[in-house]
PDB file of N, CA and C in Angstrom:
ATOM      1  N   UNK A   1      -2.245  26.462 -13.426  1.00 79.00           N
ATOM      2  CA  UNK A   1      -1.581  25.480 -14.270  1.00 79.00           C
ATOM      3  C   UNK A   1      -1.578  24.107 -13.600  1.00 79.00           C
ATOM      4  N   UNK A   2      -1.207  24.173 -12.048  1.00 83.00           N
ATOM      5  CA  UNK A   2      -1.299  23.078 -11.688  1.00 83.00           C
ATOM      6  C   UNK A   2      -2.449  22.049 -11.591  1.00 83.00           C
ATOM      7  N   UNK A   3      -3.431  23.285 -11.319  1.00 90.00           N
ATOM      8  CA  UNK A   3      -5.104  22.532 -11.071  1.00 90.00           C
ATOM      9  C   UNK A   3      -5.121  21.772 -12.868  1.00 90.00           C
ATOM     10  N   UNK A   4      -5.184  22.350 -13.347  1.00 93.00           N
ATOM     11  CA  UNK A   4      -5.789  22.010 -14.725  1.00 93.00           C
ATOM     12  C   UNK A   4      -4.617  20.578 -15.597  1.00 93.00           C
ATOM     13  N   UNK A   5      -3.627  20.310 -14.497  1.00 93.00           N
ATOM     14  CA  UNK A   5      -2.570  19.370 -15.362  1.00 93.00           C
ATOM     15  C   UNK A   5      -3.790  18.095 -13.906  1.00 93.00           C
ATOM     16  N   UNK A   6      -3.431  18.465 -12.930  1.00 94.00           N
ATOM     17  CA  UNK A   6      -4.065  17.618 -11.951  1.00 94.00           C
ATOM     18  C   UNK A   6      -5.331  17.411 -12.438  1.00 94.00           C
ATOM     19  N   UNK A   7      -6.542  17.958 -13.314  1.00 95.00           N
ATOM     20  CA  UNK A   7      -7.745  17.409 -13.728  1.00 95.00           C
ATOM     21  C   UNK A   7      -7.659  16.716 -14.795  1.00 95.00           C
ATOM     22  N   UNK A   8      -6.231  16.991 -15.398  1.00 96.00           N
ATOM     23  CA  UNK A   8      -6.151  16.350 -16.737  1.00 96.00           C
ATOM     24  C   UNK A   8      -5.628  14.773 -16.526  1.00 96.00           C
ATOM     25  N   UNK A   9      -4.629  14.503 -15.423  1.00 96.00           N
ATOM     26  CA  UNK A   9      -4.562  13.407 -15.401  1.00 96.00           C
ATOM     27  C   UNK A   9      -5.377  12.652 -14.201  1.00 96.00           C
ATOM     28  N   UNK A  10      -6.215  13.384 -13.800  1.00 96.00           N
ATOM     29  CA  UNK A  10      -7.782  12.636 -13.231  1.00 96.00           C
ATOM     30  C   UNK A  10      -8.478  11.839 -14.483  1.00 96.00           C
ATOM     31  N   UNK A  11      -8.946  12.844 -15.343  1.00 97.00           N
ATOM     32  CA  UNK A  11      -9.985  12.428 -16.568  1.00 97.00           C
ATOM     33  C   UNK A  11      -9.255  11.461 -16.985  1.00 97.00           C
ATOM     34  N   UNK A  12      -7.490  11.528 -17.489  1.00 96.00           N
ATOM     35  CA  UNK A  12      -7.282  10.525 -18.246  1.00 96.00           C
ATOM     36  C   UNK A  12      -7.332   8.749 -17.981  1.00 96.00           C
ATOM     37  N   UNK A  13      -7.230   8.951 -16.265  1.00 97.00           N
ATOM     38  CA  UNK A  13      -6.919   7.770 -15.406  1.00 97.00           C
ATOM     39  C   UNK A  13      -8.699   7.279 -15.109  1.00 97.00           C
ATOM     40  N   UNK A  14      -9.338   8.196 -14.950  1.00 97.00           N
ATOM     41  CA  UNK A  14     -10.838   7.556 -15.347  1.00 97.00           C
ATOM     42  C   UNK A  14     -11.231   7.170 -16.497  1.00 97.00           C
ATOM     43  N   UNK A  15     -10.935   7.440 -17.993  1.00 97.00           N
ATOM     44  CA  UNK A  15     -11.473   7.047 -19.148  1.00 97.00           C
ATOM     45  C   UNK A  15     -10.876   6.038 -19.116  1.00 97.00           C
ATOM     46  N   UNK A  16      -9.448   5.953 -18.847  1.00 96.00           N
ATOM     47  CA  UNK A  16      -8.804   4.061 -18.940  1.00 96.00           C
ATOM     48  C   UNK A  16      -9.572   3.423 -17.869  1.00 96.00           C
ATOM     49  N   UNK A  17      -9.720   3.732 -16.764  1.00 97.00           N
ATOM     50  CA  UNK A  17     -10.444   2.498 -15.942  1.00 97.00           C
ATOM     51  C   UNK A  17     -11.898   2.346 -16.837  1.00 97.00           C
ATOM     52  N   UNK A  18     -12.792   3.381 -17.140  1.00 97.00           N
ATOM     53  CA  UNK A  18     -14.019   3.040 -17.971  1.00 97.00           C
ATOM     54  C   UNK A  18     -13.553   1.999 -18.929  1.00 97.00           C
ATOM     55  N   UNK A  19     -12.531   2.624 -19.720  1.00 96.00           N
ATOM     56  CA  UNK A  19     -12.511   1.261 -20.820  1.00 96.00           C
ATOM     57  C   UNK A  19     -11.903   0.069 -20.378  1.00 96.00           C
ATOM     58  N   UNK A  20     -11.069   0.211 -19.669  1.00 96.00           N
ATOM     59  CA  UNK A  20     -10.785  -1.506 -18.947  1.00 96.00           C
ATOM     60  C   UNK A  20     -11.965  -2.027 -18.645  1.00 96.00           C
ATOM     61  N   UNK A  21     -13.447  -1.399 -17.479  1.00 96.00           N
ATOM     62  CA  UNK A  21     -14.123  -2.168 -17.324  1.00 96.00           C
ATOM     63  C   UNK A  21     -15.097  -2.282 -18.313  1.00 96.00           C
ATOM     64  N   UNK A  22     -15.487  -1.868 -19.172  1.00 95.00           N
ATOM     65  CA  UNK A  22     -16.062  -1.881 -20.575  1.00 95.00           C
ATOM     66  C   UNK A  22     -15.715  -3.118 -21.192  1.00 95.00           C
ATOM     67  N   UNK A  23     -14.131  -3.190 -21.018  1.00 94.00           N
ATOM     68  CA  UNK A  23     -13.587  -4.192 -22.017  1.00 94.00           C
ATOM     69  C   UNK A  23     -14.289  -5.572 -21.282  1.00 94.00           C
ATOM     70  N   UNK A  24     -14.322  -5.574 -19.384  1.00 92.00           N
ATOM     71  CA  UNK A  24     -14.427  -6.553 -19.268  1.00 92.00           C
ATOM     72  C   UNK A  24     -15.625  -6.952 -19.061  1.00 92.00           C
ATOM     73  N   UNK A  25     -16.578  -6.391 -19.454  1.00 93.00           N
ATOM     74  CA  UNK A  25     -17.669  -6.635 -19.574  1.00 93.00           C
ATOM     75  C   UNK A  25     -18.524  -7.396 -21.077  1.00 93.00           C
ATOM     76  N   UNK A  26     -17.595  -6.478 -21.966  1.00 92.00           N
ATOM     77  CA  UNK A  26     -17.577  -7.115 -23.328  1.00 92.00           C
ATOM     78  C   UNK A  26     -17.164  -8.471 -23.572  1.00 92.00           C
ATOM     79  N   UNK A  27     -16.060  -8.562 -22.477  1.00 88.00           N
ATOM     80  CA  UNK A  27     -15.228  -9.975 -22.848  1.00 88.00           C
ATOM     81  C   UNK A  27     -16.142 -10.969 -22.557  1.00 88.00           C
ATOM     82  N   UNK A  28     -17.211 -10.795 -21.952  1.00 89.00           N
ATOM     83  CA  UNK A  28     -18.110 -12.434 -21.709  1.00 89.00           C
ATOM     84  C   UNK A  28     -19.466 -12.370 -22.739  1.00 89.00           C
ATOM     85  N   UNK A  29     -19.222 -11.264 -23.611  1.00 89.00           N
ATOM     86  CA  UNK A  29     -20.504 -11.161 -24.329  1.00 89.00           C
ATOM     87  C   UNK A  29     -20.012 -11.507 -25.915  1.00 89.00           C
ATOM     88  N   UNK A  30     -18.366 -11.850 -26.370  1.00 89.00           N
ATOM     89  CA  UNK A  30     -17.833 -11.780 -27.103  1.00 89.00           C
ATOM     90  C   UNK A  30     -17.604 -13.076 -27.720  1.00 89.00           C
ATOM     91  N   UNK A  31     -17.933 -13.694 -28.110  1.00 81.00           N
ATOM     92  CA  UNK A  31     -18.007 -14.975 -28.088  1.00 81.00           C
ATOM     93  C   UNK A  31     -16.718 -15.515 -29.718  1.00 81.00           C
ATOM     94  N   UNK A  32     -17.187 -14.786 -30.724  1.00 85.00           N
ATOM     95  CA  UNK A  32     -16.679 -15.112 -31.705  1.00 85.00           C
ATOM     96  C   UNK A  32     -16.073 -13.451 -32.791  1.00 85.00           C
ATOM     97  N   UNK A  33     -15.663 -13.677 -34.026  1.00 87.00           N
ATOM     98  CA  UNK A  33     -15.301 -12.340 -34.420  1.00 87.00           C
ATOM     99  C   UNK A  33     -16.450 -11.883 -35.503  1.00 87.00           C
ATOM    100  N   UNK A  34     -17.676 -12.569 -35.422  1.00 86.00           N
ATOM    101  CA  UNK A  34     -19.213 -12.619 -35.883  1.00 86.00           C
ATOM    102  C   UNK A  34     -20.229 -11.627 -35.115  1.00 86.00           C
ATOM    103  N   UNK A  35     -19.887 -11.876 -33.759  1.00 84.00           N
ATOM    104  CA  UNK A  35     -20.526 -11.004 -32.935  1.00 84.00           C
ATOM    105  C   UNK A  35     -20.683  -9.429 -33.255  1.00 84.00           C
ATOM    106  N   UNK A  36     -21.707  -9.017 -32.958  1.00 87.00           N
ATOM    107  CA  UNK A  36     -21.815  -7.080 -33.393  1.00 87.00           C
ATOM    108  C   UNK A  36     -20.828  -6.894 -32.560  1.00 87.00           C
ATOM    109  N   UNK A  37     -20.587  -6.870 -31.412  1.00 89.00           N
ATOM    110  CA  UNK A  37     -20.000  -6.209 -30.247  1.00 89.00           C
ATOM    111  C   UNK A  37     -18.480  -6.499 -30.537  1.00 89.00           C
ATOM    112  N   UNK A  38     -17.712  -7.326 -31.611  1.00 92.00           N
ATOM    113  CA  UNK A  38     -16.672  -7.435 -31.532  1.00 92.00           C
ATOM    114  C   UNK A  38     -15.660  -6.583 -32.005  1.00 92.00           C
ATOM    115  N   UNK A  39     -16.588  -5.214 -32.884  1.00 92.00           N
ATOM    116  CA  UNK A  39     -15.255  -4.717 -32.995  1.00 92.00           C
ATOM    117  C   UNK A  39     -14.898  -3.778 -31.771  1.00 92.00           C
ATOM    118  N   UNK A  40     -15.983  -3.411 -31.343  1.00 93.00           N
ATOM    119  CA  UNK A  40     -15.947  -2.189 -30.064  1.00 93.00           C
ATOM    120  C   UNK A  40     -15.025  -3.026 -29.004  1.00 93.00           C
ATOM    121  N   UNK A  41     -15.186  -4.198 -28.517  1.00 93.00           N
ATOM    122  CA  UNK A  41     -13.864  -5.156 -27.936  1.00 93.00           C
ATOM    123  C   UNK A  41     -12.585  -5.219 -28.566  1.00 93.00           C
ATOM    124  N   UNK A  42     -12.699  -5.296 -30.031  1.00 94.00           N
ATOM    125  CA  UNK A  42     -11.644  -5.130 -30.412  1.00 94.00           C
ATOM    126  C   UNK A  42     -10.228  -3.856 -30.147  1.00 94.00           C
ATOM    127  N   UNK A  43     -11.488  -2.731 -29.976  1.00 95.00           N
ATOM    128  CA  UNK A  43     -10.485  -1.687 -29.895  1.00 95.00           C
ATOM    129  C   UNK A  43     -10.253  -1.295 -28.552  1.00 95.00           C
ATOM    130  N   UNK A  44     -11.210  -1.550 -27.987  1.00 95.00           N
ATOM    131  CA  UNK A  44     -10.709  -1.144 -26.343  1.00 95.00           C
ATOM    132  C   UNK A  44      -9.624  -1.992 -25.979  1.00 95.00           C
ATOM    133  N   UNK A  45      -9.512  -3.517 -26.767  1.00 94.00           N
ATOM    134  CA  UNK A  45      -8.651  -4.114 -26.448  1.00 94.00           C
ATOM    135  C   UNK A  45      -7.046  -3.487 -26.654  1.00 94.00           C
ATOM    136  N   UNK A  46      -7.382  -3.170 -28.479  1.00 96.00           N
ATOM    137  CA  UNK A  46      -6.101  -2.559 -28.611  1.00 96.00           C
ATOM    138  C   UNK A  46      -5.585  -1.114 -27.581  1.00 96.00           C
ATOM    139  N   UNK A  47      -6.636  -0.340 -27.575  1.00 95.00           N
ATOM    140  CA  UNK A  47      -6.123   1.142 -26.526  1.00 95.00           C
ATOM    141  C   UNK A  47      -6.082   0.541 -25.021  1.00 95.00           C
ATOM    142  N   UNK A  48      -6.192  -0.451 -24.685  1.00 95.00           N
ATOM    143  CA  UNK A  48      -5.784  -1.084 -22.960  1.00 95.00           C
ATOM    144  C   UNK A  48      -4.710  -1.323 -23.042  1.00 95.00           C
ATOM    145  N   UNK A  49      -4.447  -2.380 -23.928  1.00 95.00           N
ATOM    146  CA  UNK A  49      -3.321  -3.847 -23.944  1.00 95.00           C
ATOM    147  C   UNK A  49      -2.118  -2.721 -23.937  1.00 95.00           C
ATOM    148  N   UNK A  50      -1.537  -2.269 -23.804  1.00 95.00           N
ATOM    149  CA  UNK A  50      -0.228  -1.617 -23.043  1.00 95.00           C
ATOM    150  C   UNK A  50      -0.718  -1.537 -21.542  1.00 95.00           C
ATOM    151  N   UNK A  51      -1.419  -1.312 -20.746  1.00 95.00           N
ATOM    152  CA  UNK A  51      -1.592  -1.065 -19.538  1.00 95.00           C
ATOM    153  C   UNK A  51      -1.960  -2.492 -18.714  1.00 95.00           C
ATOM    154  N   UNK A  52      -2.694  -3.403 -19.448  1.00 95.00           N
ATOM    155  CA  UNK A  52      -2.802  -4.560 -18.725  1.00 95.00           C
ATOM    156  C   UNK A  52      -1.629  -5.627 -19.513  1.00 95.00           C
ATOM    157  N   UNK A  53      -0.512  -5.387 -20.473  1.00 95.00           N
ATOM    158  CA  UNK A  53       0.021  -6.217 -21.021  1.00 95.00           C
ATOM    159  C   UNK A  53       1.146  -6.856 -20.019  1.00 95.00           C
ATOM    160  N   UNK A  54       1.804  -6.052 -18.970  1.00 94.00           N
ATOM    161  CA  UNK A  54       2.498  -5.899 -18.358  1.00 94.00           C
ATOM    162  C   UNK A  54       2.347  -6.890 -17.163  1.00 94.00           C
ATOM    163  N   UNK A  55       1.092  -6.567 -16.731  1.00 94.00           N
ATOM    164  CA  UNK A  55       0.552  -7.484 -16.039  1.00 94.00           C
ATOM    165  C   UNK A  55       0.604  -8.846 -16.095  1.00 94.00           C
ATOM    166  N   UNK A  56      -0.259  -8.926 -17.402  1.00 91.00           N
ATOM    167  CA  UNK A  56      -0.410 -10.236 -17.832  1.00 91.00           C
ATOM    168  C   UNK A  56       0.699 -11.242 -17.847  1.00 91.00           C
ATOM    169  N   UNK A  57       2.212 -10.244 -18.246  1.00 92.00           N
ATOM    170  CA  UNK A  57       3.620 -11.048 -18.699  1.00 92.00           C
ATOM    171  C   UNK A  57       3.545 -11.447 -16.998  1.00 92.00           C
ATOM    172  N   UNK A  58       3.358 -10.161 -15.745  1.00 90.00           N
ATOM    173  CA  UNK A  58       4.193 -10.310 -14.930  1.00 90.00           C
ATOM    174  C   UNK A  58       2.966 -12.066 -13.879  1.00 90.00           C
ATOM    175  N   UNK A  59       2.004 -12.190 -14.278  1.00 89.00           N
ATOM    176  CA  UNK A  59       1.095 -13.503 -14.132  1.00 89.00           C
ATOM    177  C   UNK A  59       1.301 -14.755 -14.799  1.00 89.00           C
ATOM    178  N   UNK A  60       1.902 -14.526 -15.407  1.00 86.00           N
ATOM    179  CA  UNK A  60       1.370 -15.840 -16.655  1.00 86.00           C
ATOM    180  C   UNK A  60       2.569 -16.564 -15.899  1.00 86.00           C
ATOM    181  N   UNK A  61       3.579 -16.254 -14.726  1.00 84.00           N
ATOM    182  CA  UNK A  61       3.901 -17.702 -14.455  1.00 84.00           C
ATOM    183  C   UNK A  61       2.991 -18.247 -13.080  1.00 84.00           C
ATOM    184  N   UNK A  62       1.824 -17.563 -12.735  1.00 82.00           N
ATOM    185  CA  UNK A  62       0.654 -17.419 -10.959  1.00 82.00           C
ATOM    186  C   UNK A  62       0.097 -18.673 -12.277  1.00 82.00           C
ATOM    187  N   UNK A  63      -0.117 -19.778 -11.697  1.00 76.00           N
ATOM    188  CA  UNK A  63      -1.767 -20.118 -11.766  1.00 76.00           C
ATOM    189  C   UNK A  63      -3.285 -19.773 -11.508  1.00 76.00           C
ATOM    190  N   UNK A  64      -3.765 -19.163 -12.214  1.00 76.00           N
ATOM    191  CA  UNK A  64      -4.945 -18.190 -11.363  1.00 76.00           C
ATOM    192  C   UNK A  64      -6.453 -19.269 -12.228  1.00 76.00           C
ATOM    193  N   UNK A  65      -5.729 -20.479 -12.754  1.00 76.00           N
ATOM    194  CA  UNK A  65      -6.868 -20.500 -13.264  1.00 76.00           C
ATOM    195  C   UNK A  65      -7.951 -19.882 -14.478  1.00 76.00           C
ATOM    196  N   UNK A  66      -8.952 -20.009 -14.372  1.00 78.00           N
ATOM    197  CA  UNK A  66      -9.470 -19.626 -15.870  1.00 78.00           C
ATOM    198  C   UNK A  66     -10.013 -17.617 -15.347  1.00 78.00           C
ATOM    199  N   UNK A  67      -9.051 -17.514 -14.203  1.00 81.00           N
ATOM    200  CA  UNK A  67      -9.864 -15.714 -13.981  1.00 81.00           C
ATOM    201  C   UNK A  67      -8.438 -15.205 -14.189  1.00 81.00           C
ATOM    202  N   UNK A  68      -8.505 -14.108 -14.881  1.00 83.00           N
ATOM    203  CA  UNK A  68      -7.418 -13.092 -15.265  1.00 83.00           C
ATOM    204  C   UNK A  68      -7.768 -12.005 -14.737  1.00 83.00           C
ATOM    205  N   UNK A  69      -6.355 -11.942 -13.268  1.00 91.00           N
ATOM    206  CA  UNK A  69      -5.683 -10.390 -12.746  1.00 91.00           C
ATOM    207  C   UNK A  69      -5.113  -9.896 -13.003  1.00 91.00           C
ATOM    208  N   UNK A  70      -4.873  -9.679 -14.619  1.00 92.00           N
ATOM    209  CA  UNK A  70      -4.451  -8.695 -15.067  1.00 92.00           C
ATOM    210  C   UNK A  70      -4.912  -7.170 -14.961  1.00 92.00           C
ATOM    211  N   UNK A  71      -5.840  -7.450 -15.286  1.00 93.00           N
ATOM    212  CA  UNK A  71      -6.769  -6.211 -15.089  1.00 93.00           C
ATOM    213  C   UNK A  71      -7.202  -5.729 -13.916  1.00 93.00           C
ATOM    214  N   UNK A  72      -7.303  -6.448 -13.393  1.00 93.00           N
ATOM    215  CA  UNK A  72      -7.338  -5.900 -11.611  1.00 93.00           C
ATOM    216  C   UNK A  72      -5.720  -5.121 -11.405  1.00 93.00           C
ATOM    217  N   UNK A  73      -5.012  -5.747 -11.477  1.00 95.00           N
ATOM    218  CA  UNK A  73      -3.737  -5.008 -11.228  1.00 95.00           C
ATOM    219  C   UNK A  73      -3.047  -3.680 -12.118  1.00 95.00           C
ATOM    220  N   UNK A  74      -4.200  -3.952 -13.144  1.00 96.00           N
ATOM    221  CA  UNK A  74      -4.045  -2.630 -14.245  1.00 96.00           C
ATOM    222  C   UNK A  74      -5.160  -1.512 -13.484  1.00 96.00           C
ATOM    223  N   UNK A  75      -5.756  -1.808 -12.717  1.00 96.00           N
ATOM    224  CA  UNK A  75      -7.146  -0.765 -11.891  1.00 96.00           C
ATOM    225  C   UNK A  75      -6.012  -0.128 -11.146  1.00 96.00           C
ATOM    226  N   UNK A  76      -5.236  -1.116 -10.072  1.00 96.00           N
ATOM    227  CA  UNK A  76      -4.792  -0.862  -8.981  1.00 96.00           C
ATOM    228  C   UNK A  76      -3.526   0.390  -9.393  1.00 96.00           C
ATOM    229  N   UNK A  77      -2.854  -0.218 -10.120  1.00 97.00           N
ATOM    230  CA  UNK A  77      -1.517   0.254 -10.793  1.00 97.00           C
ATOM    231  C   UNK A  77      -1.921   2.159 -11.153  1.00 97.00           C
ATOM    232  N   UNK A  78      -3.417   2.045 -11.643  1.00 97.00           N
ATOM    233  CA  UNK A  78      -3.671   3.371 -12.563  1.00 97.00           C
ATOM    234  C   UNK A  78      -4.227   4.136 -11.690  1.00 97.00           C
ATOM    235  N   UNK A  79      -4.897   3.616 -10.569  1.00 97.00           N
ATOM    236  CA  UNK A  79      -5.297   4.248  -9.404  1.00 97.00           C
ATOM    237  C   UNK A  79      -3.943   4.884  -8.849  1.00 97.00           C
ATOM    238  N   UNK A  80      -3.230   3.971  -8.514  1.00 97.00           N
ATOM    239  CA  UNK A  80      -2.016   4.248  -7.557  1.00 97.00           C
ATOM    240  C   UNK A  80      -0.925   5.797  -8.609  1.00 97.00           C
ATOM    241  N   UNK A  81      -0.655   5.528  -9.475  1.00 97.00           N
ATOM    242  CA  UNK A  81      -0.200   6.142 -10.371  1.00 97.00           C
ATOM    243  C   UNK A  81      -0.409   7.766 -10.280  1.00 97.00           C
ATOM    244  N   UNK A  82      -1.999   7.606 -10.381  1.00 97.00           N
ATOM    245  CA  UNK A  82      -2.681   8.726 -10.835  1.00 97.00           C
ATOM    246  C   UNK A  82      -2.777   9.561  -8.858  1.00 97.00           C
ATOM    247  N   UNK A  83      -2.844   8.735  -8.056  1.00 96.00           N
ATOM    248  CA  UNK A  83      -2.417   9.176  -6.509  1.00 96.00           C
ATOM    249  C   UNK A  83      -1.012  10.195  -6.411  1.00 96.00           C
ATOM    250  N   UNK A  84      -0.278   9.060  -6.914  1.00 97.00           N
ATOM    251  CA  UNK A  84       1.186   9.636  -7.053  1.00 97.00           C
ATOM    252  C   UNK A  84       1.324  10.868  -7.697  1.00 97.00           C
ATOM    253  N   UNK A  85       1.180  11.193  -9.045  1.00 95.00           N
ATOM    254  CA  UNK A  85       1.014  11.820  -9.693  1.00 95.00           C
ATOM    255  C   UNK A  85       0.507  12.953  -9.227  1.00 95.00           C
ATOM    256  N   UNK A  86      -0.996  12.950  -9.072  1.00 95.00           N
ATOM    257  CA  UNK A  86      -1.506  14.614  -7.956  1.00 95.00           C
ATOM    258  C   UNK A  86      -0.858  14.991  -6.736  1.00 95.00           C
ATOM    259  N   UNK A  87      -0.291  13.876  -6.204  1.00 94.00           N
ATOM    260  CA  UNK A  87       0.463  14.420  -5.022  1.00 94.00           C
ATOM    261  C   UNK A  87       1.754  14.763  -5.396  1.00 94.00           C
ATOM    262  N   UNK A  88       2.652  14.682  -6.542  1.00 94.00           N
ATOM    263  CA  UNK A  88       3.584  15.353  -6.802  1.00 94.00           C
ATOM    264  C   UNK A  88       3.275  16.754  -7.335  1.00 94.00           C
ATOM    265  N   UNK A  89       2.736  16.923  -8.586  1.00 93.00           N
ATOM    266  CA  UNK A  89       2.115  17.773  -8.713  1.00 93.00           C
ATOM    267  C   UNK A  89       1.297  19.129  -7.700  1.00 93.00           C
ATOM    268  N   UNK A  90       0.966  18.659  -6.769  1.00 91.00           N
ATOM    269  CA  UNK A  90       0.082  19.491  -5.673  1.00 91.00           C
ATOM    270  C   UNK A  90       1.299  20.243  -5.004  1.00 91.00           C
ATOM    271  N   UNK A  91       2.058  19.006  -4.504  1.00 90.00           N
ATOM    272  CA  UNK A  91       3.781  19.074  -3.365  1.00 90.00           C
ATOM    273  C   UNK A  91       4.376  20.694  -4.319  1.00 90.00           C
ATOM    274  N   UNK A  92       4.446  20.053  -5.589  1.00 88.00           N
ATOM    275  CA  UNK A  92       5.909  21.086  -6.411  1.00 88.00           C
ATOM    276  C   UNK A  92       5.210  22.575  -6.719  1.00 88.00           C
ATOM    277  N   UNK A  93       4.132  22.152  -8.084  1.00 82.00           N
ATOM    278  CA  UNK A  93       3.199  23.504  -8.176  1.00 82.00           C
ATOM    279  C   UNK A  93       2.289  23.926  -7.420  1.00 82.00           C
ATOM    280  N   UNK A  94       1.509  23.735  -6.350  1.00 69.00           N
ATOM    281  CA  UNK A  94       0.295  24.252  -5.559  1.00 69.00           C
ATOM    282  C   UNK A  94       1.134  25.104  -4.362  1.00 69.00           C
TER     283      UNK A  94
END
């Protein structure tokens, strides 16, 4: 039981980092809401934006200029999380 909750929130913490960096890869190819590629941005945007929204509030008073760490701190956060997480998991059920 434990292995299989611990792979489950592996996979889940890798498909969000895929689509975070998906998203940010899209974001410089996205130009207008004309573009083919905009709705597939569109939605990764919507299934992220809880995980980097947080971020963003806790930046927007940093000057960072025209680069947004939001998303870097949404990598770090989901990494760290998903650390935490197997090591509780491992500690209680393994």
């Amino acid at each position: 039981m434990g292995l299989v909750l611990i792979r489950a929130i592996h996979w889940f913490a890798e498909i969000l980092i895929m689509m975070l960096f998906i998203q940010c890869i899209l974001s410089w190819f996205v130009q207008s809401p004309a573009s083919p590629l905009f709705n597939a941005y569109r939605i990764l945007t919507q299934l992220t934006d809880p995980f980097v929204a947080p971020f963003r509030k806790l930046l927007s008073n940093v000057n960072t200029g025209m680069f947004d760490f939001s998303v870097l701190l949404a990598f770090f956060a989901i990494e760290f999380a998903e650390r935490i997480l197997t090591l509780l998991i491992s500690n209680l059920l393994l």
